[in-house]
Short mmCIF file of C-alpha atoms in Angstrom, two decimals:
data_model
loop_
_atom_site.label_atom_id
_atom_site.label_comp_id
_atom_site.label_asym_id
_atom_site.label_seq_id
_atom_site.Cartn_x
_atom_site.Cartn_y
_atom_site.Cartn_z
CA MET A 1 -0.23 0.15 -0.18
CA ILE A 2 1.19 3.36 -1.14
CA PRO A 3 2.30 5.63 2.12
CA GLN A 4 1.14 9.01 0.32
CA PHE A 5 -2.20 7.42 -0.51
CA ILE A 6 -2.86 6.47 2.94
CA ARG A 7 -1.32 9.93 4.59
CA ASP A 8 -3.45 11.94 2.16
CA TYR A 9 -6.85 10.06 2.27
CA LEU A 10 -6.28 10.52 6.68
CA LEU A 11 -5.52 14.11 6.44
CA GLU A 12 -8.28 14.95 4.30
CA LYS A 13 -10.79 12.58 6.31
CA PHE A 14 -9.81 14.10 9.74
CA LYS A 15 -8.70 17.78 8.33
CA ASP A 16 -11.11 19.82 10.64
CA ASN A 17 -10.29 17.62 13.74
CA TYR A 18 -6.68 15.94 14.42
CA LYS A 19 -3.26 16.84 15.69
CA LEU A 20 0.26 15.47 15.11
CA SER A 21 2.51 13.88 17.21
CA SER A 22 5.85 15.35 17.61
CA ASN A 23 7.51 12.97 15.27
CA ASN A 24 4.53 13.84 12.40
CA VAL A 25 4.21 10.26 12.05
CA GLU A 26 0.99 9.46 14.18
CA LEU A 27 -2.22 11.20 13.30
CA ILE A 28 -4.21 11.53 16.71
CA VAL A 29 -8.00 12.17 16.45
CA PRO A 30 -11.15 11.58 18.00
CA SER A 31 -12.38 7.93 18.95
CA LEU A 32 -14.53 6.56 16.12
CA PHE A 33 -15.86 4.15 18.73
CA SER A 34 -16.83 6.91 21.61
CA ASN A 35 -18.74 10.06 21.25
CA ASN A 36 -17.48 13.11 22.71
CA ASP A 37 -13.92 12.04 22.38
CA TRP A 38 -12.33 15.61 23.10
CA LYS A 39 -8.94 13.99 24.41
CA ARG A 40 -8.26 12.51 20.78
CA HIS A 41 -7.90 8.83 21.83
CA LEU A 42 -7.26 7.14 18.15
CA SER A 43 -3.96 7.09 16.88
CA ILE A 44 -2.98 6.23 13.37
CA ASN A 45 0.15 5.77 11.88
CA LEU A 46 0.41 8.19 8.48
CA GLU A 47 3.16 5.67 6.77
CA THR A 48 1.17 2.06 7.46
CA GLY A 49 -2.28 3.00 8.43
CA LEU A 50 -2.00 0.92 11.32
CA TRP A 51 -4.17 2.58 14.23
CA GLN A 52 -5.56 1.72 17.99
CA CYS A 53 -7.94 3.53 19.96
CA PHE A 54 -6.48 3.82 23.60
CA LYS A 55 -9.83 4.61 24.52
CA THR A 56 -11.74 1.41 23.62
CA GLY A 57 -8.78 -0.65 22.65
CA ASN A 58 -10.12 -1.47 19.30
CA LYS A 59 -7.11 -1.67 16.68
CA GLY A 60 -6.55 -2.50 13.18
CA ASN A 61 -4.95 -2.17 9.62
CA PHE A 62 -5.50 0.67 6.92
CA THR A 63 -7.96 -1.33 5.14
CA GLN A 64 -10.12 -2.08 8.11
CA LEU A 65 -10.29 1.69 8.94
CA TYR A 66 -10.59 2.84 5.36
CA ALA A 67 -13.93 0.37 5.25
CA PHE A 68 -15.31 1.92 8.41
CA LEU A 69 -15.01 5.35 7.30
CA GLU A 70 -16.46 4.86 3.91
CA GLY A 71 -19.42 2.56 5.30
CA ILE A 72 -18.45 -0.42 3.18
CA THR A 73 -17.35 -4.20 3.80
CA TYR A 74 -13.57 -5.02 3.87
CA ASN A 75 -13.52 -6.71 0.81
CA GLU A 76 -14.90 -3.20 -1.03
CA ALA A 77 -12.27 -1.19 0.61
CA GLU A 78 -9.56 -3.63 -0.65
CA ALA A 79 -10.88 -2.97 -4.27
CA ASP A 80 -11.61 0.58 -3.67
CA ILE A 81 -7.85 1.49 -2.01
CA LEU A 82 -6.43 -0.56 -5.18
CA PHE A 83 -8.73 1.07 -7.53
CA LYS A 84 -7.66 4.98 -5.90
CA GLU A 85 -3.97 3.59 -5.73
CA PHE A 86 -3.46 2.46 -9.67
CA ASN A 87 -5.80 4.83 -11.18
CA GLU A 88 -8.05 1.82 -11.79
CA GLU A 89 -5.99 0.04 -14.56
CA PHE A 90 -6.24 -3.06 -12.72
CA ILE A 91 -9.81 -3.42 -11.51
CA PRO A 92 -12.67 -4.86 -13.98
CA PHE A 93 -14.78 -2.35 -14.78
CA SER A 94 -18.77 -2.79 -15.25
CA PRO A 95 -20.68 -0.24 -17.13
CA PRO A 96 -22.46 1.78 -14.51
CA GLN A 97 -26.25 2.98 -14.33
CA LYS A 98 -27.08 6.04 -15.81
CA LYS A 99 -30.36 6.27 -14.15
CA PRO A 100 -29.91 5.21 -10.50
CA SER A 101 -32.76 2.88 -9.09
CA SER A 102 -35.13 3.59 -6.41
CA GLN A 103 -34.18 2.55 -2.95
CA TYR A 104 -37.92 3.04 -1.36
CA SER A 105 -37.24 -0.02 1.06
CA LYS A 106 -33.79 1.12 2.46
CA VAL A 107 -35.39 4.78 2.45
CA GLU A 108 -38.37 3.50 4.81
CA GLU A 109 -36.01 2.25 7.24
CA LEU A 110 -34.23 5.40 7.69
CA LYS A 111 -37.73 6.99 9.49
CA LEU A 112 -36.57 10.44 8.09
CA VAL A 113 -38.09 13.85 9.08
CA SER A 114 -38.10 16.45 6.80
CA VAL A 115 -36.31 19.85 7.48
CA THR A 116 -37.69 23.00 5.70
CA LEU A 117 -36.79 26.63 5.64
CA ASN A 118 -40.10 26.94 7.89
CA ASP A 119 -38.48 24.71 10.94
CA TYR A 120 -36.99 27.89 12.51
CA ASP A 121 -38.91 27.96 15.28
CA THR A 122 -39.13 23.94 16.03
CA GLU A 123 -38.83 22.53 19.70
CA ASP A 124 -37.02 19.27 18.29
CA ARG A 125 -33.25 19.90 19.26
CA VAL A 126 -31.99 17.91 16.03
CA ILE A 127 -34.11 19.72 13.31
CA GLN A 128 -33.04 23.05 15.14
CA LYS A 129 -29.06 22.27 14.51
CA ALA A 130 -29.92 20.63 11.07
CA TRP A 131 -32.13 24.24 9.96
CA ALA A 132 -29.29 26.42 11.77
CA PHE A 133 -26.49 24.22 9.62
CA LEU A 134 -28.24 24.87 6.54
CA TYR A 135 -29.24 28.46 7.25
CA GLU A 136 -26.07 29.78 8.17
CA ARG A 137 -24.67 28.05 5.09
CA LYS A 138 -27.25 29.30 2.85
CA LEU A 139 -28.37 25.83 1.64
CA PHE A 140 -32.13 26.64 1.32
CA ASN A 141 -33.38 28.06 -1.87
CA LEU A 142 -35.16 31.06 -0.89
CA GLU A 143 -36.50 31.60 -3.95
CA THR A 144 -37.99 28.38 -4.99
CA GLY A 145 -38.09 26.10 -1.62
CA GLU A 146 -37.03 23.04 -3.95
CA ASN A 147 -34.24 21.86 -1.85
CA LYS A 148 -34.95 18.64 0.25
CA TYR A 149 -33.25 17.70 3.52
CA TYR A 150 -33.77 15.69 6.33
CA VAL A 151 -32.57 13.83 9.93
CA SER A 152 -32.69 10.61 10.37
CA GLN A 153 -34.62 8.49 13.33
CA HIS A 154 -32.33 5.35 12.35
CA PRO A 155 -29.48 4.76 15.42
CA LYS A 156 -26.68 4.66 12.60
CA TYR A 157 -27.47 8.30 11.29
CA LYS A 158 -28.45 9.73 14.85
CA ASP A 159 -28.00 13.50 14.94
CA ARG A 160 -26.86 13.85 11.57
CA LEU A 161 -28.11 15.99 8.66
CA ILE A 162 -29.28 13.75 5.61
CA ILE A 163 -28.56 15.40 2.09
CA PRO A 164 -30.93 13.22 -0.45
CA PHE A 165 -29.59 12.18 -3.79
CA GLU A 166 -33.13 12.04 -5.74
CA GLU A 167 -34.17 11.22 -9.21
CA ASN A 168 -37.90 11.26 -9.89
CA ASN A 169 -38.67 11.99 -6.44
CA ASN A 170 -37.30 8.83 -5.41
CA ILE A 171 -34.07 8.88 -2.99
CA PHE A 172 -31.49 6.42 -4.48
CA TYR A 173 -28.29 7.67 -2.55
CA PHE A 174 -27.62 9.77 0.38
CA GLN A 175 -25.01 11.45 2.51
CA ALA A 176 -25.25 11.76 6.34
CA ARG A 177 -23.30 15.08 7.95
CA SER A 178 -22.70 14.92 11.61
CA LEU A 179 -24.21 18.14 13.50
CA ASN A 180 -22.48 17.17 16.88
CA GLY A 181 -18.98 17.49 15.82
CA HIS A 182 -18.88 13.45 15.82
CA THR A 183 -16.32 11.47 13.25
CA PRO A 184 -16.33 11.11 10.29
CA LYS A 185 -17.79 14.07 9.73
CA TYR A 186 -19.44 12.36 6.40
CA LEU A 187 -20.92 9.05 6.45
CA ASN A 188 -21.91 7.26 3.40
CA PRO A 189 -24.62 4.62 3.64
CA SER A 190 -23.87 0.72 3.05
CA ASP A 191 -26.07 -2.71 3.54
CA GLY A 192 -27.35 -2.54 -0.25
CA TRP A 193 -26.70 1.30 -1.22
CA PRO A 194 -24.62 2.14 -4.15
CA LYS A 195 -21.03 2.50 -3.72
CA PRO A 196 -19.97 6.50 -3.41
CA SER A 197 -17.44 5.96 -6.71
CA HIS A 198 -20.72 5.12 -8.44
CA ILE A 199 -22.68 8.09 -7.77
CA LEU A 200 -22.91 11.62 -8.95
CA TYR A 201 -24.87 14.00 -7.53
CA PRO A 202 -28.46 14.74 -9.95
CA PHE A 203 -27.88 17.52 -12.36
CA ASP A 204 -29.19 18.71 -15.57
CA GLU A 205 -28.22 16.39 -18.37
CA GLU A 206 -29.29 18.72 -21.17
CA ALA A 207 -27.34 21.87 -19.94
CA ASP A 208 -24.70 23.67 -21.93
CA ASN A 209 -22.15 23.40 -18.91
CA LEU A 210 -21.40 21.21 -16.06
CA VAL A 211 -19.30 21.95 -12.74
CA VAL A 212 -17.72 18.94 -11.13
CA CYS A 213 -17.02 19.51 -7.84
CA GLU A 214 -15.93 17.90 -4.59
CA GLY A 215 -18.94 17.41 -2.32
CA PRO A 216 -22.76 17.57 -2.36
CA LEU A 217 -23.06 20.86 -0.32
CA ASP A 218 -20.70 22.64 -3.15
CA ALA A 219 -23.07 21.26 -5.58
CA ILE A 220 -26.17 22.89 -3.92
CA SER A 221 -24.44 26.04 -3.50
CA LEU A 222 -23.68 26.41 -7.35
CA GLN A 223 -27.15 25.18 -8.19
CA ILE A 224 -29.11 27.44 -5.94
CA GLN A 225 -27.02 30.40 -8.17
CA GLY A 226 -28.36 28.76 -11.29
CA ILE A 227 -25.26 26.98 -12.42
CA ASN A 228 -25.54 23.11 -13.30
CA ALA A 229 -23.44 21.26 -11.05
CA THR A 230 -22.61 17.74 -9.61
CA SER A 231 -20.39 16.23 -7.02
CA THR A 232 -17.86 13.06 -7.09
CA MET A 233 -18.07 12.43 -3.49
CA GLY A 234 -14.55 13.72 -2.97
CA CYS A 235 -11.81 14.92 -5.24
CA SER A 236 -10.89 11.34 -6.64
CA VAL A 237 -13.30 11.10 -9.66
CA SER A 238 -14.02 7.21 -10.65
CA GLU A 239 -13.89 5.34 -13.97
CA HIS A 240 -17.79 4.70 -13.40
CA GLN A 241 -18.26 8.38 -12.73
CA VAL A 242 -16.02 9.38 -15.83
CA GLU A 243 -18.34 6.93 -17.93
CA ILE A 244 -21.21 8.87 -16.81
CA LEU A 245 -19.90 12.19 -17.16
CA LYS A 246 -18.54 11.20 -20.63
CA GLU A 247 -21.99 11.15 -22.12
CA PHE A 248 -22.93 14.80 -21.14
CA GLY A 249 -23.05 16.97 -24.31
CA GLY A 250 -21.84 20.35 -23.06
CA ARG A 251 -18.32 21.30 -21.48
CA ILE A 252 -17.55 19.19 -18.39
CA ILE A 253 -15.85 22.13 -15.99
CA ILE A 254 -13.75 20.52 -13.05
CA GLY A 255 -14.35 22.76 -10.18
CA TYR A 256 -12.35 20.89 -7.20
CA ASP A 257 -10.71 23.06 -4.41
CA ASN A 258 -7.53 24.31 -4.93
CA ASP A 259 -5.70 22.57 -2.43
CA ASP A 260 -2.92 19.78 -3.21
CA ALA A 261 -5.72 17.12 -2.81
CA GLY A 262 -7.88 18.89 -5.56
CA LYS A 263 -4.87 19.26 -7.72
CA ARG A 264 -3.93 15.42 -7.73
CA GLY A 265 -7.96 14.97 -8.46
CA VAL A 266 -7.83 17.00 -11.33
CA SER A 267 -4.89 15.16 -12.85
CA LYS A 268 -6.40 11.92 -12.20
CA PHE A 269 -9.38 13.16 -14.05
CA ASP A 270 -7.67 14.11 -16.87
CA TYR A 271 -5.88 10.56 -17.06
CA LEU A 272 -9.18 9.20 -16.95
CA ARG A 273 -10.42 11.44 -19.24
CA LYS A 274 -7.54 10.28 -21.92
CA LEU A 275 -8.22 6.85 -20.80
CA LYS A 276 -11.77 6.84 -21.67
CA ARG A 277 -11.69 9.10 -24.97
CA MET A 278 -13.64 11.72 -23.59
CA ALA A 279 -14.03 15.40 -24.67
CA ASP A 280 -11.41 18.04 -23.61
CA LEU A 281 -11.79 19.36 -19.99
CA TYR A 282 -12.21 23.06 -18.72
CA ILE A 283 -11.54 23.94 -15.33
CA CYS A 284 -12.64 26.65 -12.81
CA HIS A 285 -11.13 26.48 -9.41
CA PRO A 286 -13.62 27.98 -6.21
CA PRO A 287 -12.48 31.61 -5.34
CA SER A 288 -9.21 32.09 -3.91
CA LYS A 289 -10.60 33.52 -0.72
CA ALA A 290 -13.12 30.81 0.08
CA LYS A 291 -11.77 27.25 0.89
CA ASP A 292 -14.47 25.37 -1.52
CA TRP A 293 -17.96 26.78 -3.39
CA ASN A 294 -20.19 26.83 -0.42
CA GLU A 295 -17.85 28.84 1.33
CA ALA A 296 -17.74 31.01 -1.36
CA HIS A 297 -21.78 31.08 -1.89
CA ILE A 298 -21.73 31.77 1.95
CA GLN A 299 -19.41 34.78 1.29
CA GLY A 300 -22.15 36.38 -1.25
CA SER A 301 -20.03 35.83 -4.44
CA ASP A 302 -22.07 36.20 -7.66
CA LEU A 303 -20.74 32.55 -8.72
CA GLN A 304 -22.39 32.64 -12.09
CA ARG A 305 -20.19 35.49 -13.22
CA PHE A 306 -17.25 34.23 -11.65
CA VAL A 307 -17.55 30.65 -13.32
CA ASN A 308 -18.60 32.75 -16.66
CA LEU A 309 -15.13 34.65 -16.29
CA ARG A 310 -12.80 32.02 -14.74
CA THR A 311 -13.35 29.01 -16.70
CA ARG A 312 -10.43 28.04 -18.89
CA SER A 313 -9.32 24.87 -20.95
CA TYR A 314 -7.06 22.38 -18.99
CA ASP A 315 -4.48 22.22 -21.39
CA TYR A 316 -0.44 23.23 -21.63
CA ASP A 317 -1.28 26.95 -21.10
CA TYR A 318 -3.27 26.09 -18.05
CA LEU A 319 -0.55 24.19 -16.33
CA ILE A 320 2.30 26.79 -16.72
CA ASP A 321 0.14 29.56 -15.58
CA HIS A 322 -0.83 27.49 -12.74
CA LEU A 323 2.51 26.55 -11.97
CA LEU A 324 3.82 29.86 -11.89
CA THR A 325 1.20 30.88 -9.76
CA THR A 326 2.38 28.39 -7.12
CA LEU A 327 6.05 29.16 -7.23
#
């Protein structure tokens, strides 16, 4: 297993709540197996991925940790890690579903309770937190009211905001965002749900442009401002996602964050584009004063104007210019 992949993955996954040991080899984070672990009892080696929780006694290898964080099985984690480390060259490919199927029976198990703009005076503590999170981040569409959000009464997703992925009013996937600082911050579903690497946040397939960003909240922020957008569930696009995106008739604009992980994600995107004989890519990073599209949206940036002005071809000239700006 490649140490750089382990390090990049862990630093991205725990980027908002970690500290490093004195030799910068051990990542110290809150326990995944105990709530409110503000003293951070989980230690993970950034080179090997071996980990141990000193609060509960749990320990294991990187694949086990990856499976837990992504909400998938151990075997799926092994395949996914190999897939990402070697740009999917050695993983057999099966054609993706362009139209995700309904997960009606699975949705029923979640016992969802909706969160709307009108819930500002609710007495339900969890809905209060969800409403405050959405309002502060301007994720309610004040003009149309079309955005749908939920909280779940399922024990696995307790105190989490449910961000649904819908097709024809059917939820085919979702992401559960922690509202109490629990880790992982984002929890992906498992147990019969699609893999996150097979999922794209719903977008308008007939539009002229499509901004591909990292997370669904970024895509929602762009959509609220009238920009066709989707997300790849992180900054590492998969072969399945590229197969779907290559069918889009307009311009594909990569909108990954302008950090090291985002840059590696752009390089992988371009690699898979060439491998799959996809049309040329365009690129537009979020505004430099914001860490992502949602933060730019919160700051009041005119993102439609920004995307129109800043989108450019992902070509040799861009790479040279971008290199010069980082020196």
